[in-house]
Coordinates of C-alpha atoms and ligand atoms in Angstrom, one line a residue:
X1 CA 0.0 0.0 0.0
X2 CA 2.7 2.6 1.0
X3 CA 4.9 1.6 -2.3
X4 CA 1.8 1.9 -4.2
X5 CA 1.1 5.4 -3.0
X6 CA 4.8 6.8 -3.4
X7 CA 4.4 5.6 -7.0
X8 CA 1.0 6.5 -7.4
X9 CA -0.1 3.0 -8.6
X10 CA -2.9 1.0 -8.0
X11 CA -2.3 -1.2 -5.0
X12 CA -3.9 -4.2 -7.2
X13 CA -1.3 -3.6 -9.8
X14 CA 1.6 -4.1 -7.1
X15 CA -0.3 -7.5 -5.9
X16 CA -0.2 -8.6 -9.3
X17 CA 3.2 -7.6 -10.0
X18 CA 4.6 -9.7 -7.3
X19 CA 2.5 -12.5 -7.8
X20 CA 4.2 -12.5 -11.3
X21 CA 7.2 -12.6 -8.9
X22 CA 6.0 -15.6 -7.7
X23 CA 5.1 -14.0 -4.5
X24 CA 1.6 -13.9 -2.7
X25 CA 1.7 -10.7 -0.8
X26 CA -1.4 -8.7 1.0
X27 CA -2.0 -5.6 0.7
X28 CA -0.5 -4.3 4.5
X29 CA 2.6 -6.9 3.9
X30 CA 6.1 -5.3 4.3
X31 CA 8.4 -6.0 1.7
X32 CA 12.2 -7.1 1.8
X33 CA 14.6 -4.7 -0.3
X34 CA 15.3 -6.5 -3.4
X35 CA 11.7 -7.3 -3.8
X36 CA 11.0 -3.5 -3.4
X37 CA 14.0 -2.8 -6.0
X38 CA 12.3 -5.3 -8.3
X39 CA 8.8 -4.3 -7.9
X40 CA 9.5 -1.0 -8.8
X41 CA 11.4 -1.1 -11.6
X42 CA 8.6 -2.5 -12.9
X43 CA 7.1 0.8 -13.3
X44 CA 10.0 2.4 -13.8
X45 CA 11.4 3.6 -10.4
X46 CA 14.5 3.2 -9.4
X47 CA 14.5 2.8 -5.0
X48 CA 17.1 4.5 -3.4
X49 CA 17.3 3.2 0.4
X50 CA 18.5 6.1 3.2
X51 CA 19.3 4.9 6.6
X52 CA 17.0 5.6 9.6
X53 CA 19.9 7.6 10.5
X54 CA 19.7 10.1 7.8
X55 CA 15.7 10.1 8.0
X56 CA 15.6 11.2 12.0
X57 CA 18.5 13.6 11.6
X58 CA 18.1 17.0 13.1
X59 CA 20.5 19.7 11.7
X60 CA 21.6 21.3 15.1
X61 CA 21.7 25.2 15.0
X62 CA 25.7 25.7 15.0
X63 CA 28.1 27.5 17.7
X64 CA 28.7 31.2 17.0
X65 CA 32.0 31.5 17.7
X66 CA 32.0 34.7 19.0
X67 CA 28.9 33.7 21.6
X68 CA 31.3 30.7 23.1
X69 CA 31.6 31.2 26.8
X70 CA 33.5 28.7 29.4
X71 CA 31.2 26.1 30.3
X72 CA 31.8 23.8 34.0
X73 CA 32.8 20.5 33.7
X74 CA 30.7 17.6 34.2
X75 CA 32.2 15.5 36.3
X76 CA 31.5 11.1 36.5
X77 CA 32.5 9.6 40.0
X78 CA 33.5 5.8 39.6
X79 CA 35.6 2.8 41.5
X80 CA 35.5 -0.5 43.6
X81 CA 32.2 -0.5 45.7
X82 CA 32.8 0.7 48.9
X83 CA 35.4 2.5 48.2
X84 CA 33.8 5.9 48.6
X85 CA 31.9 7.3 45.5
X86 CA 28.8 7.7 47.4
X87 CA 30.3 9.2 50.6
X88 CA 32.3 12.1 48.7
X89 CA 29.1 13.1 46.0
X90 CA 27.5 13.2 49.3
X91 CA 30.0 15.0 51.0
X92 CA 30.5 17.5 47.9
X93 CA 26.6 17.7 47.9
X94 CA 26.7 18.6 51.8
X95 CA 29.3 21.2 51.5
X96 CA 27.3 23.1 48.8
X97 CA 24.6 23.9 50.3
X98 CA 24.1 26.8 52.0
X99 CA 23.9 26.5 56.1
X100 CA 21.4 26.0 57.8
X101 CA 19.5 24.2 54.7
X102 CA 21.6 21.4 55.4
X103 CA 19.8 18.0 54.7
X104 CA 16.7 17.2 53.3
X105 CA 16.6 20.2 51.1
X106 CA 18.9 18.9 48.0
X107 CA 16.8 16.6 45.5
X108 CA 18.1 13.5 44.2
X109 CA 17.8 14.8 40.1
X110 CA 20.4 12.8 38.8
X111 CA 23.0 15.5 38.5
X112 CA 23.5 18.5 40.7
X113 CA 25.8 21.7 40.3
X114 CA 28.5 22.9 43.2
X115 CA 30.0 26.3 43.4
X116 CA 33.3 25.8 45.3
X117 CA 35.5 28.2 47.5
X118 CA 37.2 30.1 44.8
X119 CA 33.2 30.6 43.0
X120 CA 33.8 28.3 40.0
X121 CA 31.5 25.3 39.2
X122 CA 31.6 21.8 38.8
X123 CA 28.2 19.5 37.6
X124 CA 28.2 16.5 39.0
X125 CA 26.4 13.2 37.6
X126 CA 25.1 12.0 40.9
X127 CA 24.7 8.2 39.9
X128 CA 28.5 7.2 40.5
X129 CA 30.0 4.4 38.9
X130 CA 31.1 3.2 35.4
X131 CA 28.0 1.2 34.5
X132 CA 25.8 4.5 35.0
X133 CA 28.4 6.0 32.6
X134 CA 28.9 3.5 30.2
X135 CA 24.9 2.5 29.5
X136 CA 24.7 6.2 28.7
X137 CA 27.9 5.9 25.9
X138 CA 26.5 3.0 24.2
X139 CA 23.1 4.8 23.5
X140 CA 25.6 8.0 22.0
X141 CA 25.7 9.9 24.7
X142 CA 29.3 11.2 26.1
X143 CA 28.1 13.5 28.5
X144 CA 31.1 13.3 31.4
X145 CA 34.3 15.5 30.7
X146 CA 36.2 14.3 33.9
X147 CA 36.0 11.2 35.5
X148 CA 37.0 11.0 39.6
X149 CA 38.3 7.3 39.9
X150 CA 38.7 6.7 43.8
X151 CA 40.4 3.7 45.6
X152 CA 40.4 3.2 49.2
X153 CA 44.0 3.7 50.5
X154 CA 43.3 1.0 52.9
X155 CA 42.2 -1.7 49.9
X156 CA 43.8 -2.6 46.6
X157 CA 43.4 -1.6 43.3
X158 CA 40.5 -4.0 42.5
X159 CA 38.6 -5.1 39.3
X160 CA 36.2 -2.8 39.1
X161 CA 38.9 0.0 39.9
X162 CA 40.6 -1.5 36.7
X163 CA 37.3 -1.7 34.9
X164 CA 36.2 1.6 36.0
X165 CA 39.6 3.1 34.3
X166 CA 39.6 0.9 31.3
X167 CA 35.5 2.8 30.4
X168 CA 37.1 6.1 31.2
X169 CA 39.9 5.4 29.1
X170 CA 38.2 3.9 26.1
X171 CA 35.6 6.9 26.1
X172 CA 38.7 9.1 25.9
X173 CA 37.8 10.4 29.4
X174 CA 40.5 12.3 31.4
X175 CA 41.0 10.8 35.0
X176 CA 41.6 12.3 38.3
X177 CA 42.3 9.8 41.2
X178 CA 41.1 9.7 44.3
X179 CA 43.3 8.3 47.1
X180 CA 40.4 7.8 50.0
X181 CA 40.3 6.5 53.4
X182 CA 43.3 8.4 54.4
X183 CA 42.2 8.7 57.9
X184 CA 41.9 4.8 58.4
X185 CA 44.7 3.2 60.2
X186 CA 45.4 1.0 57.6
X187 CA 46.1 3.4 55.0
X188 CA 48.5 3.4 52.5
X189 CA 48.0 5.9 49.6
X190 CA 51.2 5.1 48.3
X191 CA 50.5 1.3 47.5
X192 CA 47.9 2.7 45.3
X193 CA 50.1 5.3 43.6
X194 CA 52.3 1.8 42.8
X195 CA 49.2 -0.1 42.1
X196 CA 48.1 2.5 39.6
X197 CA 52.0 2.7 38.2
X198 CA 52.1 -1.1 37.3
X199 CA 49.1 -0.3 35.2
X200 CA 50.9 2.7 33.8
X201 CA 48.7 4.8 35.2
X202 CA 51.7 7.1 36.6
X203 CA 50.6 9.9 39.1
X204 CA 52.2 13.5 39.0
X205 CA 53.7 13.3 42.0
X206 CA 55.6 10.4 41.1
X207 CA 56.4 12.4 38.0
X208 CA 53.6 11.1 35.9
X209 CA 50.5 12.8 34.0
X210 CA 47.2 12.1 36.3
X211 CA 46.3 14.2 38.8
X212 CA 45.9 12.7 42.1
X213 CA 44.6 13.3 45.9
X214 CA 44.9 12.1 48.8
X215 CA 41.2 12.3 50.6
X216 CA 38.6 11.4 53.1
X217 CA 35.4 11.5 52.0
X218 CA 34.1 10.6 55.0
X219 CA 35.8 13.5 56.9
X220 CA 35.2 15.8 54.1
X221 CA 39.3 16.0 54.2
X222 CA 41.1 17.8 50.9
X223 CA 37.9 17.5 48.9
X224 CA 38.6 21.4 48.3
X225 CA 42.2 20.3 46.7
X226 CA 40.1 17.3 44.3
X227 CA 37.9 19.8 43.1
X228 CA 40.4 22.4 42.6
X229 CA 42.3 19.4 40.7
X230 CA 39.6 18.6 38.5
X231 CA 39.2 22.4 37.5
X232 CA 42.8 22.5 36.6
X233 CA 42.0 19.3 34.3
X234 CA 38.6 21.1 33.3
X235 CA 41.4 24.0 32.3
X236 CA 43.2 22.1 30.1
X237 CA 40.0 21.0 28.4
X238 CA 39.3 24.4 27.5
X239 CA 35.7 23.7 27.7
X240 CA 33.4 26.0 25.7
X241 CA 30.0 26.6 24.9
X242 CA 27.4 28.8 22.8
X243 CA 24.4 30.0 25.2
X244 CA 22.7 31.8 22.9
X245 CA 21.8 29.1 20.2
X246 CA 18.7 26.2 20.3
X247 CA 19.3 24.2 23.6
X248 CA 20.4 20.8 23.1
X249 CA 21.0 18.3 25.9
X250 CA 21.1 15.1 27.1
X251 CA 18.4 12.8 29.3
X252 CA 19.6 11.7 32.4
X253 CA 16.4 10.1 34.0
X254 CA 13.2 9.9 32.8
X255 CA 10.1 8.8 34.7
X256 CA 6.2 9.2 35.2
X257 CA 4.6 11.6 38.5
X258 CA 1.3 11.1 39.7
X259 CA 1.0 14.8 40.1
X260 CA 3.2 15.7 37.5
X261 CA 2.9 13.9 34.5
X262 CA 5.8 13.2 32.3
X263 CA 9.3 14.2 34.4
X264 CA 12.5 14.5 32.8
X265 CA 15.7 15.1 34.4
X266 CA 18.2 16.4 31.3
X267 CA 21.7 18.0 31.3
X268 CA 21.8 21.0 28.9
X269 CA 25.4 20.9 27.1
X270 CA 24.5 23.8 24.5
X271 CA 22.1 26.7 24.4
X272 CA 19.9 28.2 27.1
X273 CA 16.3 25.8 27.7
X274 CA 13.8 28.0 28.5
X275 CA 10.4 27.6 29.7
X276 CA 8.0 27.8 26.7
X277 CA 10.7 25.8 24.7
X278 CA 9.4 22.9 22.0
X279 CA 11.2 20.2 22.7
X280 CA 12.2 16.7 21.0
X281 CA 13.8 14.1 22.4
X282 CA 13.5 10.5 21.2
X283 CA 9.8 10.1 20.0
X284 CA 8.4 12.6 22.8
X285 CA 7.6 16.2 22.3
X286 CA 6.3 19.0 24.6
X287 CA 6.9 22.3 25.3
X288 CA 8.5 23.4 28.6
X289 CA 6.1 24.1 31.3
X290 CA 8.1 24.5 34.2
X291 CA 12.0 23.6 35.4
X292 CA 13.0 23.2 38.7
X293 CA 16.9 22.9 40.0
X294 CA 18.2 20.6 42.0
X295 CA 17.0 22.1 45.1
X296 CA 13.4 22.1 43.9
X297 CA 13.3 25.9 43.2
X298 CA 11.8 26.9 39.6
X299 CA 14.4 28.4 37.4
X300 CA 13.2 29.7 33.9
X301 CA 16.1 29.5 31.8
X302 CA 18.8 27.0 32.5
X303 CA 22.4 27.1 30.7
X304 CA 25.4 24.9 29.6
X305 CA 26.1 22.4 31.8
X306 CA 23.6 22.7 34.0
X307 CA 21.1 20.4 35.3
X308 CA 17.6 20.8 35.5
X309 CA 14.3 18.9 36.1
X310 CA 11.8 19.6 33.4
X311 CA 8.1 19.3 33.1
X312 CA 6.6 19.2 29.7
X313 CA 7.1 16.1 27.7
X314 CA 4.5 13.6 26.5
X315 CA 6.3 10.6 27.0
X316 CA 10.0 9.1 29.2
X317 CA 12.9 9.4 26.4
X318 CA 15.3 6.6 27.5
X319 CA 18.5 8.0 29.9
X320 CA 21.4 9.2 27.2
X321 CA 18.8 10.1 24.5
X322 CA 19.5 13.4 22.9
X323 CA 17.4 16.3 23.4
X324 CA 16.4 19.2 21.1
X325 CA 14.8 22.5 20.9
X326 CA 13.3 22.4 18.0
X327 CA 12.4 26.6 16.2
X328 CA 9.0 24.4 14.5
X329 CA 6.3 22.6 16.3
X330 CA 5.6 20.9 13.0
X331 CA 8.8 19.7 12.5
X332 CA 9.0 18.7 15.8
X333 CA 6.1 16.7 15.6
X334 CA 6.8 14.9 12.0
X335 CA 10.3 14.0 13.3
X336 CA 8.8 12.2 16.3
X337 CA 6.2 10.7 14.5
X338 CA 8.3 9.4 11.9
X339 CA 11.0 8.1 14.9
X340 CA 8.2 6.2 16.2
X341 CA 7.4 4.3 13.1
X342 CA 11.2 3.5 12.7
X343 CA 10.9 1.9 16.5
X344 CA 8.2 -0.1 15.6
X345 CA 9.6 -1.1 12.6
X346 CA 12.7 -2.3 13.7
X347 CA 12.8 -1.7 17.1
X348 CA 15.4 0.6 18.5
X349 CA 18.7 -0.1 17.0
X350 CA 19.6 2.3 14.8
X351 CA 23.2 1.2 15.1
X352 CA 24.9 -1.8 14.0
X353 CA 27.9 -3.3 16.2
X354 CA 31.2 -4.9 14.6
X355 CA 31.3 -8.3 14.2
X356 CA 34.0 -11.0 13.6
X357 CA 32.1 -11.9 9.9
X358 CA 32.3 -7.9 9.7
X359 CA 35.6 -7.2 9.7
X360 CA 36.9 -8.3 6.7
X361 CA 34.9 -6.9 4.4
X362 CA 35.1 -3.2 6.2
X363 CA 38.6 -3.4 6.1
X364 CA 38.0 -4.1 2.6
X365 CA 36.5 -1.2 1.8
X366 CA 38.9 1.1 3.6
X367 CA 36.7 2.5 6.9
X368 CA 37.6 0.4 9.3
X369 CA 41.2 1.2 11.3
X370 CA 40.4 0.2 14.4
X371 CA 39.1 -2.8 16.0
X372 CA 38.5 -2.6 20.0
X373 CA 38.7 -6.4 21.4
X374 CA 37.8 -6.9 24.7
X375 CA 39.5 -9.5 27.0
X376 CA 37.6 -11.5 29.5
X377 CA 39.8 -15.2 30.6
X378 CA 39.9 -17.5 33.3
X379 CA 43.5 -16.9 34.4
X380 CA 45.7 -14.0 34.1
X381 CA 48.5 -15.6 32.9
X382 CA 46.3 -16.6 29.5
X383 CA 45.2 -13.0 29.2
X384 CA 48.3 -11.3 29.4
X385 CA 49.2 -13.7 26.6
X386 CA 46.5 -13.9 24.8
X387 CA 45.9 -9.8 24.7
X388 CA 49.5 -9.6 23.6
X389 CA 49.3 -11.5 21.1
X390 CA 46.0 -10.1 19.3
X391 CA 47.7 -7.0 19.5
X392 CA 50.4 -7.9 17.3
X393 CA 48.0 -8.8 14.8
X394 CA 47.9 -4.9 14.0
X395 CA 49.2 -4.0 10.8
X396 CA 49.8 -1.0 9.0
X397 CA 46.0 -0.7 8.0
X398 CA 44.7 -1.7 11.3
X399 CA 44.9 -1.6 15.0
X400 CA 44.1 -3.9 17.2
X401 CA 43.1 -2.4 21.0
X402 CA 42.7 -4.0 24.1
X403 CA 40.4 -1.6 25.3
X404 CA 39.9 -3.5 28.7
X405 CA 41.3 -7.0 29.9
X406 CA 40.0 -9.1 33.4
X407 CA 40.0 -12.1 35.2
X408 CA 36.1 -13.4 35.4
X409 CA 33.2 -14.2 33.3
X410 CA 31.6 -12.0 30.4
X411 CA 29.6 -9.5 32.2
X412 CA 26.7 -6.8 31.8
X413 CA 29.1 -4.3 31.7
X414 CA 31.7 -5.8 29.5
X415 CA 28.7 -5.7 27.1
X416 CA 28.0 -2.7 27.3
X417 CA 31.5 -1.4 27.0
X418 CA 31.6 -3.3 23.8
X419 CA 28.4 -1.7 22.5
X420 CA 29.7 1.6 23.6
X421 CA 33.0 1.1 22.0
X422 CA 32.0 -0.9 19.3
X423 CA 34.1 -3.5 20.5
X424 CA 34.0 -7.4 20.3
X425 CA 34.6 -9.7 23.1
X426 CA 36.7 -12.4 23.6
X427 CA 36.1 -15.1 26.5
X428 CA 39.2 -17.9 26.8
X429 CA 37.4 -20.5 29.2
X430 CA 34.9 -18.0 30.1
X431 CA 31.2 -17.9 29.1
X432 CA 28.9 -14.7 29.2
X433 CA 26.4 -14.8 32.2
X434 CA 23.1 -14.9 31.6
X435 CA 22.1 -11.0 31.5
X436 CA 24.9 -10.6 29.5
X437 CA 24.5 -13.2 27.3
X438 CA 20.5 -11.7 26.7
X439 CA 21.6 -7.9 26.4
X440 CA 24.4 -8.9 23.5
X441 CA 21.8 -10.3 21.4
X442 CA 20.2 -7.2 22.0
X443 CA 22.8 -4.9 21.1
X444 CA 23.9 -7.6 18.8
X445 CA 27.5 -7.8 20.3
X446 CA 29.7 -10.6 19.0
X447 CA 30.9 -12.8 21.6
X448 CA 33.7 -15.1 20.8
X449 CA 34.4 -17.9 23.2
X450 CA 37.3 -20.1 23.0
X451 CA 39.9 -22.5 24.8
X452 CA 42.7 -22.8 23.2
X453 CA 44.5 -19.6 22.5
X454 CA 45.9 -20.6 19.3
X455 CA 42.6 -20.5 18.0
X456 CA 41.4 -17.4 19.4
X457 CA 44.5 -16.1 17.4
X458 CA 44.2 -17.9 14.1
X459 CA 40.2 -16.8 13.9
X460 CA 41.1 -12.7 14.5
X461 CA 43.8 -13.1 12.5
X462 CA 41.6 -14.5 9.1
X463 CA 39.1 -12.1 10.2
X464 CA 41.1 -9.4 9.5
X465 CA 42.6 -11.1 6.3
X466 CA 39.1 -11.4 5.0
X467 CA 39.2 -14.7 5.3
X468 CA 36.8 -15.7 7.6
X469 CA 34.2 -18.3 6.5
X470 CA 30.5 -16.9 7.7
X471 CA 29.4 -18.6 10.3
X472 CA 26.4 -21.2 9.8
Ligands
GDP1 P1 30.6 3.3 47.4 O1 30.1 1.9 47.3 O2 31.8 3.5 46.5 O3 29.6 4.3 47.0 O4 31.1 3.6 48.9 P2 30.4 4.4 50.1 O5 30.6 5.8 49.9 O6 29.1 3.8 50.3 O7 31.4 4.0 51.2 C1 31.5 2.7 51.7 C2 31.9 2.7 53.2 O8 33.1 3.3 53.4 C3 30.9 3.5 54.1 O9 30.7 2.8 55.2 C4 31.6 4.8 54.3 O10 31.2 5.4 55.5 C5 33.0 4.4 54.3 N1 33.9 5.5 53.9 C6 33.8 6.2 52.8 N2 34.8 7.1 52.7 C7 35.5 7.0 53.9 C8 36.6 7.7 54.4 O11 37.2 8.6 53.9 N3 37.1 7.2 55.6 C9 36.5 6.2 56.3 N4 37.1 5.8 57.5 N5 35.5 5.5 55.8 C10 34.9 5.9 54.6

């Protein structure tokens, strides 16, 4: 029916075409691509297929280059559990507010702004952790400037420490660590600082390149000096943006109020949201009808960088979805209209990961450089050896990254790294768990499992040759 009507044919003559095809089709029946290319040169029309992509694209208003002011950075606490990340956003949260409103009066929005000492500001995410961080990459939104990696001075360096560094590091993240705990007995800042050196992570006092400090979270000691850190960092990013265009933004939560309808929490990262504002984000539209900061007071315009709690929406876009103010309510409205129909169609994925089959035939074509492998193994001994070795298999045309290795079974957020990254993952005598397992069919994320490292090897290695036979 909907090929019929672009080519302004009778939807019996289609029917008929395609049962000359040999096919039997009704008159609501989808059609694959070759039967579309077929069907319509019958009548003389030549299909040219655009990606969903290209169909849902807005063209964002750009920066004026003279309208670029400083913007604060927005700052991503993550590390071990337990080793502090809740205590010191709750310390920094504390310390922000004014006295005597002490408690009780900041709202949990999902990101909150601090003005320190010396009157500059810092926006913090306020869900800590690299899973909150990641799950927001791998649906295309890089929203974090700095990330605050802590490790408790009177632990180790532990996994998730590693994994926490390896997300920052592979989302191209600047780090400033955290040294916490410092008032314990135990403590013992410097096995850290050696810890972190063995992983090459050297720290400028030791005469290396990340910033590092020595805190208690828990005491509220040198939290002043982390922040003051993390501006210097912030510095160096010369971070910049143009209040006076369109707001965009990113979601951060999303949810339904019985009072309140639709209620979206949403970072602003360019422009100035004001109330009144059309905006878009995902398949929802609305215009603004009131924003409230983070300690429940309405604003009416809210800036780069800054948080805000938004009324107005007719739907919950998912966390990471982008967010535009749109000059048209039409527009608006087709554009979310027209996502929708694209969800149905083919659910959300817009975006297809690498996969082993994949590789050869992108390098092939000349746009594919890099291909991100992640490392997941039984022992370390095999995945020292193993990553090692798959990065030799870089040549000249590609390179081969180990963007994060571990001891331990394929997990969540090894998926979603991968999906983030577009990375494939590699398990030597490891399986994927079971959510893990479910969300990489979902984000259709290759999983390669193996046992003898020789093969793992030999398989990459015709992969990238072009010689891998598909799988059956
Ligand atoms: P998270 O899991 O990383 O969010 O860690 P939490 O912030 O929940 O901290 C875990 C535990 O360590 C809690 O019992 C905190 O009170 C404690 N803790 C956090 N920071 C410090 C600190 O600087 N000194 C001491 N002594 N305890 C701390």
């Amino acid at each position: 029916n909907e090929l019929a009507n672009m080519m302004d044919v009778q939807v019996n003559q289609i029917i008929s075409t395609c049962m000359s095809l040999g096919m039997f089709v009704s008159i609501n029946q989808r059609l694959d691509a070759e039967t579309l290319s077929l069907v319509a040169e019958e009548f003389g029309y030549t299909i040219e297929f655009v990606s969903a992509d290209v169909a849902e694209s807005i063209i964002e208003e750009e920066d004026k280059e003279e309208d670029m002011i400083s913007r604060p950075p927005i700052v991503t606490v993550m590390g071990h559990v337990d080793h502090g990340k809740t205590s010191l956003l709750d310390h920094i949260r504390k310390a922000n507010v004014i006295a005597g409103e002490a408690g009780g009066i900041t709202q949990h929005i999902g990101a909150y702004s601090v003005k320190i000492e010396s009157g500059r500001q810092i926006t913090f995410l306020d869900t800590p952790g690299h899973e909150a961080f990641t799950a927001m990459r791998a649906r295309g939104a890089q929203i974090t400037d700095i990330a605050i990696i802590i490790v408790a001075a009177d632990d180790n360096v532990m996994p998730q420490t590693v994994e926490a560094i390896n997300h920052a590091s592979a989302a191209g993240v600047p780090i400033v660590f955290a040294i916490n705990k410092i008032d314990k007995p135990g403590a013992n800042p410097d096995r850290i600082r050696e810890e972190l050196a063995n992983m090459n992570y050297l720290v400028e006092d030791w005469g290396g390149k990340y910033q590092c400090q020595e805190i208690s979270a828990k005491n509220g000691v040198n939290i002043e000096d982390l922040l003051e850190k993390v501006l210097l960092e912030a510095d160096l990013l010369e971070l910049k943006a143009d209040p006076k265009k369109r707001a965009v933004g990113s979601v951060i939560e999303s949810s339904l109020d019985k009072g309140r309808g639709f209620v979206t929490t949403l970072l602003v990262q360019g422009g100035t949201l004001r109330v009144g504002d059309m905006m878009l984000s995902g398949s929802h539209i609305g215009h603004v009808k009131a924003m409230f900061n983070e300690r429940n007071q309405k604003v009416e315009a809210v800036g780069p960088s800054e948080p805000a709690l938004v009324l107005g929406l007719n739907g919950a876009p998912q966390a990471g979805e982008r967010i535009n103010v749109m000059e048209d309510e039409r527009e608006a409205k087709d554009i979310a209209t027209k996502r929708e129909q694209l969800q149905r169609e083919q659910g959300m994925r817009t975006k297809k990961h690498i996969t082993l089959d994949e590789i050869g035939r992108r390098i092939a074509i000349g746009n594919f450089q890099e291909l991100n492998v992640i490392v997941k193994g039984d022992v370390d001994g095999s995945i020292e050896a193993l990553s090692d070795s798959l990065i030799k298999l870089s040549t000249e045309e590609i390179q081969v990254n180990v963007i994060h290795k571990a001891v331990g079974q394929i997990s969540e957020s090894d998926i979603m790294l991968a999906a983030a990254s577009n990375a494939i993952v590699v398990g030597f005598q490891v399986r994927p768990s079971l959510t893990a397992r479910r969300i990489a069919e979902k984000e259709e994320i290759d999983i390669r499992l193996y046992s003898i490292i020789y093969d793992a090897i030999e398989e990459l290695k015709s992969a990238m040759e072009g010689m891998l036979s598909p799988e059956i």
